[in-house]
XYZ file of C-alpha atoms in Angstrom:
670
model
C -41.949 -5.674 -81.115
C -38.960 -7.986 -81.612
C -40.674 -10.812 -79.719
C -43.826 -10.421 -81.809
C -41.805 -10.580 -85.004
C -39.955 -13.699 -83.835
C -43.257 -15.374 -83.038
C -44.572 -14.390 -86.438
C -41.504 -15.933 -88.097
C -42.189 -19.210 -86.284
C -45.792 -19.099 -87.439
C -44.599 -18.393 -90.967
C -42.234 -21.367 -90.912
C -45.092 -23.650 -89.903
C -47.177 -22.340 -92.786
C -44.299 -22.856 -95.202
C -44.040 -26.486 -94.142
C -47.709 -27.087 -94.969
C -48.440 -29.077 -98.121
C -51.287 -26.963 -99.486
C -50.425 -24.317 -102.112
C -52.400 -21.673 -103.958
C -51.272 -21.029 -107.488
C -51.370 -17.419 -108.604
C -53.864 -16.728 -111.368
C -52.549 -15.143 -114.545
C -55.893 -13.651 -115.520
C -59.097 -12.531 -113.862
C -61.549 -14.173 -116.260
C -60.935 -16.148 -119.417
C -61.744 -13.004 -121.433
C -59.829 -10.606 -119.151
C -56.088 -11.356 -119.382
C -53.752 -10.104 -116.688
C -52.439 -7.300 -118.888
C -55.920 -5.979 -119.762
C -56.161 -2.239 -118.962
C -59.083 -2.879 -116.521
C -57.914 -6.226 -115.139
C -56.921 -4.882 -111.713
C -60.145 -2.874 -111.293
C -62.261 -5.862 -112.287
C -60.308 -8.147 -109.931
C -60.561 -5.731 -107.011
C -64.307 -5.179 -107.428
C -64.812 -8.909 -107.826
C -62.905 -9.590 -104.568
C -65.085 -7.020 -102.778
C -68.264 -8.644 -104.083
C -69.313 -5.622 -106.129
C -69.424 -7.321 -109.522
C -69.224 -10.787 -111.032
C -68.958 -12.445 -114.401
C -71.649 -13.208 -116.922
C -70.666 -16.843 -116.292
C -68.232 -18.643 -114.030
C -65.393 -18.152 -116.504
C -66.139 -15.006 -118.511
C -66.790 -11.338 -117.772
C -67.726 -9.829 -121.156
C -65.693 -6.646 -120.596
C -66.913 -4.977 -123.804
C -70.623 -5.546 -123.231
C -72.666 -2.465 -122.309
C -73.860 -1.966 -118.723
C -77.614 -1.688 -118.248
C -79.171 0.859 -115.924
C -80.344 -1.783 -113.457
C -76.875 -3.431 -113.471
C -75.291 -0.092 -112.561
C -77.759 0.445 -109.708
C -77.134 -3.028 -108.269
C -73.353 -2.530 -108.387
C -73.602 0.944 -106.839
C -75.735 -0.306 -103.962
C -73.063 -2.925 -103.263
C -70.134 -0.506 -103.392
C -72.016 1.829 -101.018
C -72.551 -1.053 -98.595
C -76.332 -0.573 -98.701
C -77.417 -4.119 -99.523
C -79.244 -4.314 -96.198
C -81.510 -1.441 -97.257
C -82.043 -2.705 -100.806
C -85.472 -4.267 -100.421
C -89.151 -3.567 -100.778
C -91.328 -2.677 -103.757
C -90.376 -0.116 -106.360
C -92.275 3.185 -105.944
C -94.879 3.958 -108.591
C -92.887 7.031 -109.634
C -90.569 4.679 -111.555
C -92.724 4.320 -114.644
C -91.205 1.130 -116.081
C -90.916 -0.749 -112.790
C -92.564 -3.830 -114.305
C -89.539 -4.290 -116.585
C -86.988 -4.501 -113.726
C -85.288 -7.908 -113.498
C -86.012 -9.857 -110.328
C -82.382 -9.674 -109.127
C -82.482 -5.845 -109.262
C -85.881 -5.060 -107.701
C -84.577 -4.345 -104.189
C -81.696 -2.179 -105.425
C -83.871 -0.163 -107.803
C -86.482 0.322 -105.049
C -83.746 1.700 -102.771
C -82.369 3.955 -105.516
C -85.788 5.449 -106.278
C -86.589 5.997 -102.582
C -83.238 7.734 -102.012
C -83.533 9.948 -105.114
C -80.573 8.254 -106.854
C -82.878 7.534 -109.770
C -84.589 10.847 -110.382
C -85.905 13.148 -113.078
C -85.918 11.733 -116.587
C -84.314 8.490 -115.344
C -87.654 7.620 -113.725
C -88.979 7.052 -117.273
C -85.986 5.054 -118.569
C -85.848 1.393 -119.528
C -84.061 -0.418 -116.645
C -82.701 -3.059 -119.035
C -81.440 -0.546 -121.558
C -77.748 0.448 -121.791
C -76.856 3.285 -119.442
C -75.244 6.264 -121.170
C -72.175 8.054 -119.836
C -74.054 11.205 -118.801
C -76.635 9.029 -117.004
C -73.803 7.265 -115.168
C -72.601 10.679 -113.999
C -76.049 11.566 -112.633
C -76.633 8.223 -110.884
C -73.144 7.947 -109.339
C -73.014 11.554 -108.074
C -76.459 11.253 -106.468
C -75.482 7.902 -104.926
C -72.403 9.531 -103.376
C -74.562 12.268 -101.851
C -73.085 15.084 -103.950
C -76.175 16.252 -105.843
C -75.919 19.728 -104.249
C -72.343 20.065 -105.520
C -73.554 19.118 -108.991
C -76.279 21.761 -108.816
C -73.659 24.373 -107.902
C -71.620 23.414 -110.983
C -74.544 23.459 -113.397
C -72.969 26.324 -115.369
C -69.351 25.243 -114.967
C -67.155 25.356 -118.026
C -66.263 21.879 -119.235
C -63.128 21.391 -121.303
C -64.565 18.638 -123.468
C -64.706 19.250 -127.220
C -68.241 17.876 -127.280
C -69.599 19.787 -124.278
C -72.520 20.976 -126.374
C -73.659 17.355 -126.673
C -73.901 16.916 -122.914
C -77.486 17.502 -121.734
C -77.609 20.740 -119.746
C -79.205 18.985 -116.742
C -76.256 16.569 -116.624
C -73.377 19.056 -116.896
C -73.027 19.684 -113.145
C -72.870 15.922 -112.569
C -70.261 15.462 -115.291
C -68.214 18.307 -113.757
C -68.253 16.613 -110.318
C -67.213 13.265 -111.845
C -64.277 14.966 -113.571
C -63.253 16.940 -110.472
C -63.324 13.837 -108.260
C -61.352 11.835 -110.797
C -64.082 9.230 -111.123
C -64.842 9.555 -114.838
C -63.413 11.820 -117.537
C -63.183 11.981 -121.291
C -61.198 10.034 -123.829
C -57.817 10.708 -125.438
C -59.594 12.628 -128.200
C -60.851 15.216 -125.686
C -64.470 14.107 -125.984
C -66.779 13.024 -123.180
C -69.132 11.099 -125.488
C -72.138 11.604 -123.175
C -74.518 9.374 -125.104
C -72.193 6.394 -125.516
C -72.956 3.321 -123.411
C -70.516 2.403 -120.644
C -68.870 -0.998 -120.976
C -68.491 -3.548 -118.193
C -64.733 -2.912 -118.185
C -65.265 0.840 -117.844
C -67.818 0.468 -115.024
C -65.303 -1.599 -113.011
C -62.901 1.359 -113.104
C -65.646 3.835 -112.160
C -66.810 1.691 -109.237
C -63.232 1.163 -108.063
C -62.739 4.939 -107.856
C -66.056 5.340 -106.055
C -64.992 2.688 -103.546
C -61.702 4.499 -102.901
C -63.652 7.623 -101.969
C -66.637 6.332 -99.989
C -64.604 3.580 -98.218
C -67.728 1.613 -97.293
C -66.174 -1.822 -97.952
C -63.114 -1.868 -95.708
C -63.937 -4.751 -93.351
C -61.965 -7.323 -95.356
C -59.233 -4.976 -96.587
C -55.763 -5.037 -95.003
C -52.817 -2.796 -95.802
C -49.324 -3.671 -94.718
C -45.695 -4.308 -95.531
C -44.682 -7.677 -96.945
C -42.802 -9.605 -94.242
C -42.568 -13.038 -95.853
C -43.875 -14.895 -98.911
C -44.499 -18.501 -99.876
C -46.700 -20.133 -102.485
C -49.516 -20.552 -99.942
C -49.002 -17.823 -97.330
C -48.397 -14.094 -97.442
C -47.155 -12.584 -94.155
C -47.445 -8.836 -93.627
C -46.772 -6.285 -90.905
C -49.991 -4.326 -90.443
C -50.576 -0.738 -89.346
C -50.425 -1.730 -85.680
C -46.999 -3.305 -86.115
C -48.394 -6.835 -85.750
C -46.982 -9.599 -87.951
C -49.946 -11.265 -89.620
C -49.857 -14.450 -91.782
C -52.634 -14.664 -94.408
C -53.526 -17.871 -96.231
C -53.928 -17.508 -99.983
C -57.209 -18.584 -101.545
C -57.159 -20.848 -104.562
C -56.992 -18.622 -107.640
C -55.782 -15.591 -105.709
C -55.243 -12.598 -107.989
C -51.924 -10.776 -107.533
C -51.021 -7.490 -109.212
C -47.812 -5.544 -109.451
C -47.048 -2.521 -111.645
C -47.466 -3.853 -115.173
C -50.261 -6.322 -114.542
C -50.955 -9.706 -113.016
C -48.118 -11.505 -111.233
C -47.320 -14.450 -109.000
C -47.411 -14.070 -105.234
C -43.781 -15.188 -105.076
C -42.867 -12.092 -107.129
C -43.557 -9.992 -104.024
C -40.565 -9.104 -101.861
C -40.285 -8.073 -98.180
C -40.785 -4.379 -97.481
C -43.244 -3.761 -100.318
C -46.580 -2.184 -99.405
C -49.595 -4.233 -100.412
C -53.350 -4.102 -100.203
C -54.993 -7.448 -99.448
C -58.681 -8.261 -99.787
C -59.820 -11.416 -98.018
C -62.878 -13.633 -98.090
C -65.081 -14.396 -95.093
C -62.638 -17.104 -93.983
C -59.723 -14.637 -93.983
C -58.061 -16.024 -97.130
C -56.551 -13.574 -99.587
C -58.550 -13.205 -102.828
C -56.709 -10.151 -104.165
C -53.227 -8.727 -103.542
C -51.978 -5.479 -105.054
C -48.432 -4.224 -104.648
C -48.646 -0.478 -105.190
C -47.812 2.921 -103.769
C -49.892 2.418 -100.648
C -49.590 4.124 -97.294
C -51.308 3.298 -94.080
C -54.502 5.322 -93.791
C -53.941 8.596 -91.985
C -56.442 9.218 -89.226
C -57.200 12.101 -86.905
C -56.638 11.553 -83.194
C -57.845 13.759 -80.348
C -57.078 13.073 -76.720
C -54.640 13.616 -73.925
C -51.033 12.582 -73.324
C -50.979 10.169 -70.361
C -47.364 8.970 -70.572
C -44.103 9.789 -72.359
C -41.339 7.218 -72.836
C -37.996 8.430 -74.186
C -35.460 6.111 -75.785
C -32.485 6.392 -78.072
C -33.734 8.257 -81.150
C -37.297 7.267 -80.155
C -40.185 8.938 -78.372
C -43.310 6.990 -77.451
C -46.502 8.803 -76.459
C -49.347 7.073 -74.656
C -52.571 8.855 -75.536
C -56.079 8.442 -74.188
C -58.464 9.446 -76.957
C -61.742 11.294 -76.546
C -63.594 7.968 -76.327
C -61.504 6.790 -73.391
C -59.347 4.298 -75.341
C -55.621 4.321 -74.528
C -52.874 3.382 -77.006
C -49.174 4.051 -77.537
C -47.739 5.719 -80.655
C -44.305 6.525 -81.998
C -43.646 10.216 -82.607
C -42.073 10.507 -86.045
C -38.703 12.282 -86.044
C -40.070 14.467 -88.853
C -43.405 15.167 -87.136
C -44.500 18.793 -86.993
C -45.281 19.945 -83.446
C -47.167 23.128 -82.613
C -48.139 24.570 -79.223
C -50.673 27.381 -79.401
C -49.990 27.564 -83.175
C -46.279 28.151 -82.563
C -43.591 25.730 -83.700
C -42.385 23.599 -80.779
C -40.112 20.670 -80.013
C -40.701 17.252 -78.471
C -39.002 18.401 -75.265
C -41.995 20.675 -74.588
C -44.432 17.770 -74.447
C -45.834 16.833 -71.031
C -48.364 14.481 -69.461
C -51.906 15.816 -69.384
C -51.589 18.007 -72.464
C -54.643 17.898 -74.725
C -53.608 17.058 -78.294
C -54.842 16.849 -81.845
C -52.730 14.553 -84.008
C -52.525 12.937 -87.415
C -51.574 9.284 -87.212
C -50.431 6.895 -89.928
C -50.472 3.355 -88.629
C -48.939 3.687 -85.169
C -46.849 6.734 -86.041
C -47.744 10.351 -85.229
C -46.912 12.576 -88.183
C -48.193 15.873 -86.776
C -49.154 17.132 -83.345
C -51.005 20.245 -82.175
C -51.255 21.221 -78.514
C -53.239 24.018 -76.953
C -51.885 25.429 -73.714
C -54.680 27.967 -73.551
C -56.865 27.944 -70.466
C -59.349 25.103 -70.456
C -62.138 24.152 -68.079
C -62.358 20.633 -66.695
C -65.573 19.547 -64.984
C -65.680 16.313 -63.078
C -65.161 14.468 -59.806
C -61.950 14.065 -57.825
C -60.765 10.476 -58.244
C -57.364 10.637 -56.563
C -55.198 13.158 -54.687
C -51.421 12.720 -54.476
C -50.258 15.078 -51.745
C -46.570 14.222 -52.184
C -46.630 14.583 -55.947
C -49.092 17.483 -55.768
C -51.384 16.120 -58.453
C -55.139 15.653 -58.688
C -56.780 13.048 -60.923
C -60.220 14.077 -62.133
C -62.855 11.798 -63.623
C -64.403 14.043 -66.232
C -68.151 14.277 -66.670
C -69.780 12.914 -69.791
C -67.667 9.750 -69.857
C -64.615 11.611 -71.158
C -62.216 9.621 -68.975
C -59.658 10.710 -66.386
C -57.255 13.620 -66.558
C -54.422 14.639 -64.241
C -53.486 18.200 -63.275
C -50.522 19.516 -61.318
C -50.921 21.825 -58.316
C -48.346 24.308 -57.002
C -48.236 27.262 -54.615
C -49.863 29.541 -57.174
C -52.923 27.320 -57.601
C -56.029 28.813 -55.997
C -58.078 26.108 -54.246
C -61.555 26.902 -52.966
C -64.004 24.669 -51.127
C -67.526 26.063 -50.978
C -66.020 29.493 -51.805
C -63.518 29.371 -48.954
C -59.815 29.157 -49.748
C -58.293 25.883 -48.546
C -55.201 23.728 -49.054
C -54.829 20.632 -51.231
C -55.047 18.414 -48.131
C -58.573 19.726 -47.504
C -59.894 18.206 -50.710
C -61.249 14.653 -50.709
C -62.103 12.020 -53.280
C -65.634 12.230 -54.625
C -65.967 16.018 -54.536
C -67.290 17.666 -57.677
C -64.848 20.209 -59.042
C -64.421 22.734 -61.782
C -60.752 23.126 -62.678
C -59.264 25.906 -64.747
C -56.023 24.602 -66.227
C -53.380 25.849 -68.573
C -51.794 22.828 -70.170
C -51.295 20.363 -67.304
C -51.168 22.940 -64.493
C -54.267 23.824 -62.512
C -54.543 27.557 -61.951
C -57.765 27.236 -59.953
C -59.724 24.390 -58.379
C -63.281 25.158 -57.290
C -64.600 22.240 -55.204
C -68.101 21.652 -53.867
C -68.976 20.164 -50.492
C -69.573 16.441 -50.725
C -72.747 15.749 -48.763
C -74.448 12.390 -48.565
C -76.334 10.110 -46.203
C -75.471 6.472 -45.605
C -77.737 3.897 -44.024
C -76.496 0.909 -42.105
C -75.772 -0.613 -38.706
C -73.519 0.938 -36.085
C -70.538 -1.351 -35.541
C -68.407 0.553 -33.042
C -67.473 3.921 -31.588
C -63.877 4.929 -30.913
C -62.648 7.909 -28.912
C -58.928 7.572 -29.675
C -56.928 8.965 -31.328
C -59.842 10.684 -33.120
C -63.528 10.341 -32.404
C -64.821 7.970 -35.093
C -67.729 5.688 -35.759
C -67.695 2.529 -37.853
C -70.828 1.678 -39.815
C -71.740 -1.404 -41.812
C -72.943 0.361 -44.958
C -76.151 -1.178 -46.234
C -75.410 -0.205 -49.863
C -71.784 -1.354 -50.078
C -72.065 -4.156 -47.467
C -68.702 -2.979 -46.118
C -67.610 -1.520 -42.801
C -66.699 2.153 -43.206
C -65.109 4.443 -40.614
C -65.692 8.200 -40.451
C -64.509 11.017 -38.225
C -67.200 12.662 -36.099
C -67.648 16.429 -35.987
C -67.347 17.850 -32.466
C -70.768 19.494 -32.914
C -72.432 16.346 -34.217
C -76.205 16.184 -33.768
C -77.396 12.825 -32.388
C -80.934 11.523 -32.067
C -82.085 8.053 -30.990
C -85.674 7.263 -31.795
C -87.563 10.248 -30.318
C -84.853 11.427 -27.969
C -82.766 14.365 -29.165
C -79.564 16.117 -28.093
C -77.776 12.889 -27.189
C -74.079 12.029 -27.028
C -72.180 9.129 -28.537
C -72.578 7.301 -25.213
C -76.337 7.138 -25.822
C -76.175 5.072 -29.001
C -75.071 1.442 -29.156
C -73.487 -1.018 -31.587
C -76.267 -2.763 -33.454
C -78.413 0.347 -33.731
C -79.727 1.052 -37.194
C -78.396 4.454 -38.230
C -78.724 7.114 -40.898
C -75.471 9.074 -40.929
C -75.183 12.476 -42.611
C -71.701 13.192 -44.004
C -70.165 16.432 -45.140
C -66.801 15.882 -46.796
C -66.624 12.479 -45.038
C -67.165 14.070 -41.596
C -70.203 12.922 -39.597
C -72.470 15.910 -38.934
C -75.570 14.118 -37.663
C -76.662 10.647 -36.597
C -80.217 9.365 -36.416
C -80.245 6.029 -34.577
C -83.028 3.528 -34.069
C -82.668 0.884 -31.412
C -83.092 -2.706 -32.540
C -84.601 -4.809 -29.764
C -84.474 -8.582 -29.439
C -84.577 -11.320 -26.829
C -82.566 -14.497 -26.417
C -81.897 -17.126 -23.758
C -79.523 -19.921 -22.959
C -76.981 -21.372 -20.579
C -74.024 -19.291 -19.455
C -70.772 -20.568 -20.873
C -68.504 -17.722 -19.801
C -68.596 -14.425 -17.921
C -65.878 -12.008 -19.026
C -65.073 -9.227 -16.592
C -63.084 -6.395 -18.149
C -63.328 -2.990 -19.820
C -66.312 -4.330 -21.749
C -68.084 -6.952 -19.582
C -69.390 -9.737 -21.810
C -71.700 -12.684 -21.321
C -71.210 -15.791 -23.487
C -74.218 -18.113 -23.686
C -75.176 -21.298 -25.497
C -78.712 -21.179 -26.874
C -81.142 -24.071 -27.101
C -80.009 -24.842 -30.649
C -76.388 -25.100 -29.494
C -75.308 -21.774 -30.967
C -72.725 -19.785 -29.012
C -73.409 -16.047 -28.738
C -71.581 -13.165 -27.018
C -73.250 -10.025 -25.674
C -71.533 -6.980 -24.126
C -73.344 -5.930 -20.956
C -74.485 -2.301 -21.015
C -73.263 -0.208 -18.085
C -76.905 0.501 -17.220
C -78.038 -3.118 -17.591
C -80.387 -4.579 -14.937
C -79.268 -7.988 -13.689
C -81.760 -9.961 -11.554
C -81.908 -13.460 -10.064
C -85.217 -14.701 -8.756
C -86.510 -11.107 -8.685
C -83.511 -9.726 -6.786
C -80.823 -7.448 -8.213
C -77.416 -9.132 -8.396
C -74.039 -8.207 -9.835
C -72.424 -9.671 -12.930
C -69.954 -11.511 -10.668
C -72.793 -13.585 -9.236
C -73.670 -15.158 -12.585
C -72.148 -18.635 -12.788
C -71.248 -21.103 -15.489
C -74.329 -23.103 -16.471
C -76.880 -20.582 -15.217
C -79.922 -20.190 -17.398
C -80.382 -16.571 -18.504
C -82.863 -14.522 -20.446
C -81.456 -11.427 -22.165
C -83.129 -8.315 -23.480
C -80.869 -6.886 -26.176
C -80.702 -3.492 -27.819
C -78.558 -3.627 -30.921
C -75.704 -5.840 -29.739
C -75.736 -4.961 -26.016
C -77.639 -6.746 -23.276
C -79.643 -4.159 -21.332
C -81.390 -6.678 -19.019
C -80.298 -10.088 -17.712
C -82.688 -12.388 -15.862
C -81.006 -15.379 -14.197
C -83.131 -18.393 -13.341
C -82.405 -21.245 -10.958
C -83.848 -24.059 -12.984
C -82.980 -27.527 -14.136
C -82.137 -27.838 -17.761
C -81.576 -31.168 -19.478
C -78.394 -31.141 -21.507
C -76.162 -33.600 -23.320
C -72.414 -33.844 -23.255
C -70.352 -36.001 -25.649
C -66.667 -36.574 -25.103
C -63.824 -38.628 -23.661
C -63.244 -39.353 -19.964
C -59.985 -37.682 -18.954
C -60.054 -38.316 -15.197
C -62.260 -39.790 -12.450
C -62.285 -38.401 -8.889
C -64.222 -41.002 -6.934
C -63.985 -39.232 -3.581
C -65.304 -35.940 -4.994
C -67.650 -37.801 -7.340
C -66.408 -35.754 -10.272
C -65.612 -36.888 -13.819
C -63.494 -34.684 -16.099
C -64.673 -35.024 -19.717
C -62.982 -33.582 -22.804
C -65.918 -32.306 -24.849
C -65.813 -33.548 -28.423
C -66.856 -30.292 -30.135
C -64.978 -27.688 -28.124
C -62.078 -29.906 -26.889
C -62.560 -28.192 -23.521
C -62.524 -30.094 -20.230
C -65.860 -30.180 -18.433
C -66.493 -31.164 -14.816
C -69.405 -33.582 -14.461
C -70.802 -34.439 -11.016
C -72.530 -37.695 -10.163
C -74.532 -38.998 -7.238
C -76.214 -42.215 -6.169
C -78.965 -41.753 -8.758
C -76.503 -41.615 -11.667
C -76.819 -44.604 -14.015
C -74.023 -46.000 -16.207
C -75.021 -48.040 -19.289
C -72.398 -50.347 -20.732
C -73.078 -52.992 -23.380
C -76.787 -52.314 -22.978
C -76.597 -53.187 -19.294
C -77.087 -50.872 -16.352
C -73.933 -50.542 -14.243
C -72.566 -48.152 -11.664
C -69.771 -45.612 -11.955
C -67.188 -48.261 -10.993
C -67.432 -49.570 -14.591
C -66.288 -46.196 -15.985
C -62.631 -45.942 -17.120
C -60.281 -43.254 -18.428
C -60.371 -42.770 -22.238
C -63.908 -44.182 -22.428
C -65.955 -42.319 -25.010
C -69.285 -41.375 -23.448
C -72.579 -39.613 -23.950
C -73.815 -37.976 -20.726
C -77.381 -36.812 -20.195
C -77.734 -34.407 -17.302
C -78.787 -31.054 -15.964
C -77.354 -27.742 -14.815
C -78.106 -26.910 -11.219
C -76.516 -23.977 -9.420
C -73.954 -23.651 -12.189
C -72.926 -27.354 -11.910
C -73.578 -30.071 -14.476
C -75.026 -33.225 -12.816
C -75.041 -36.509 -14.712
C -78.279 -38.490 -14.814
C -77.193 -41.140 -17.330
C -73.759 -42.012 -18.694
C -73.703 -44.171 -21.836
C -70.327 -45.741 -22.648
C -70.005 -45.728 -26.450
C -66.460 -47.039 -26.695
C -64.795 -48.771 -23.748
C -61.005 -48.661 -23.326
C -60.897 -51.673 -20.956
């Protein structure tokens, strides 16, 4: 909070250094001085866009209000301009007399029953009488039924007999709500016209009750003042600078004032324009609006003479509030203290700004339906994601908590994330947790099988595109294609699988073998716990294949062992999943290319050692009398080859050896 205020002060200083100023207006209109009895109401309704002047400078406060004027203003104060359109229903007899600016509003009022009864026959341009105002306003506020209930109410006006009987319930509601009453002489004067000054006061009171125009209204404490900027601390505790519009209207008790008459700490109401500039400022007996809050305590922070509660409301929004030292706290309708508050308690609170003024907690048994999101075995807590988008809640578990899984009593460690549960809790403590088996099927590719320390399988989940590992039940049912009653040794990595899970334990596996063929030259034969053949395919891609224990290995039609396969041999593989189940080795010549640098030359053995450019591995290349060396576009013999020459060698594999046919010297080191 302190940092935010310091930043706000810096912002305020920058505003104070600006050259632009907004002079405070001393009057609302030329004919409405600042000390006029209705000046503040007129100014406030003007700032909210409810009413305007008869010209740019004048308001004509003593002129009567016509019926259509009243309807237009009411539609605005109700925030219903978007619905004020269309043609006027034929039930409004004098619809042809309605001014063009009022057609949409009158059409809305007739459709909604705001203009009803005898008013359907009235002249829209005629002055509206006080009893008619009562009828129209009460219907517009949706309180016609209340008016009907007060039809025979006793009115304390000296001229009650003059009020039409049909209007008396409406007049009674207007008096009860404090919207419109009688004069100092005790009369209501039902047939008198209402002036433009009087209607501003009526509309202002209506606005304070319906609260439809709050988007541009800010309440806060004055933090700093200059001739061009008003800085306030709003209900959230944020310091907020507000530019003043030219001609801003400022009111204090007693009438219009200058903005510089405001002092820090005073509560003000500010109404801004679309650009966020203040049009109207009133320093009065304001309080931050009190709102109801329902939710759950998720955190408690204690400080010196301060208690902060973090609350997640029933819409899932989380915010932090200060608990007022004078706040009333009740638990199960009994007076309680702040020390009895705990995380997870469901609350109902009244909040003013960011301060909790009252708090009610029910520790009665409640039912929580949802899905387990997290289990803390050390802290003995369970976090539940409630159904219906109600957010997460946390419950404590102790030795008295009854935990059942599929109607069998279990321990907390037997529960898993994702299980649906019904929890009976008292406050934050779970008295019973009833969990359901979590059963699902995942589809993917078998990655591996492990037999230590637990029997597990790892599957590449098709839906999540992630590798997931699960324990396997000792009575797991396994099927591969049409063969049933298999063991884990009968399925292979690369198989497509559907895995049935019950509480994350594999109960059945349905595998389908995926067959493919490939071929290439042998690069490496790895003999170990998992024999593996590494080949280079025709497109130069290096691939590794584990050799199945039952694999058939043949050379020229005869069975051979894996040890008899040599580097450079050409092989054809039949693959199931990722394992080679058949290897056919061919004695054939295969033209290949090798690019690299000559590392050594053994003339007696007729061997060249070449460091291959791509792999950086040394390769043995054999030559014979048919081998041709090309240097500077001329045919030479091997004598012209030197160490560090960069070469391209075209040759063949034969019997696992690479024989050079042509050696092209790209870069000579001589």
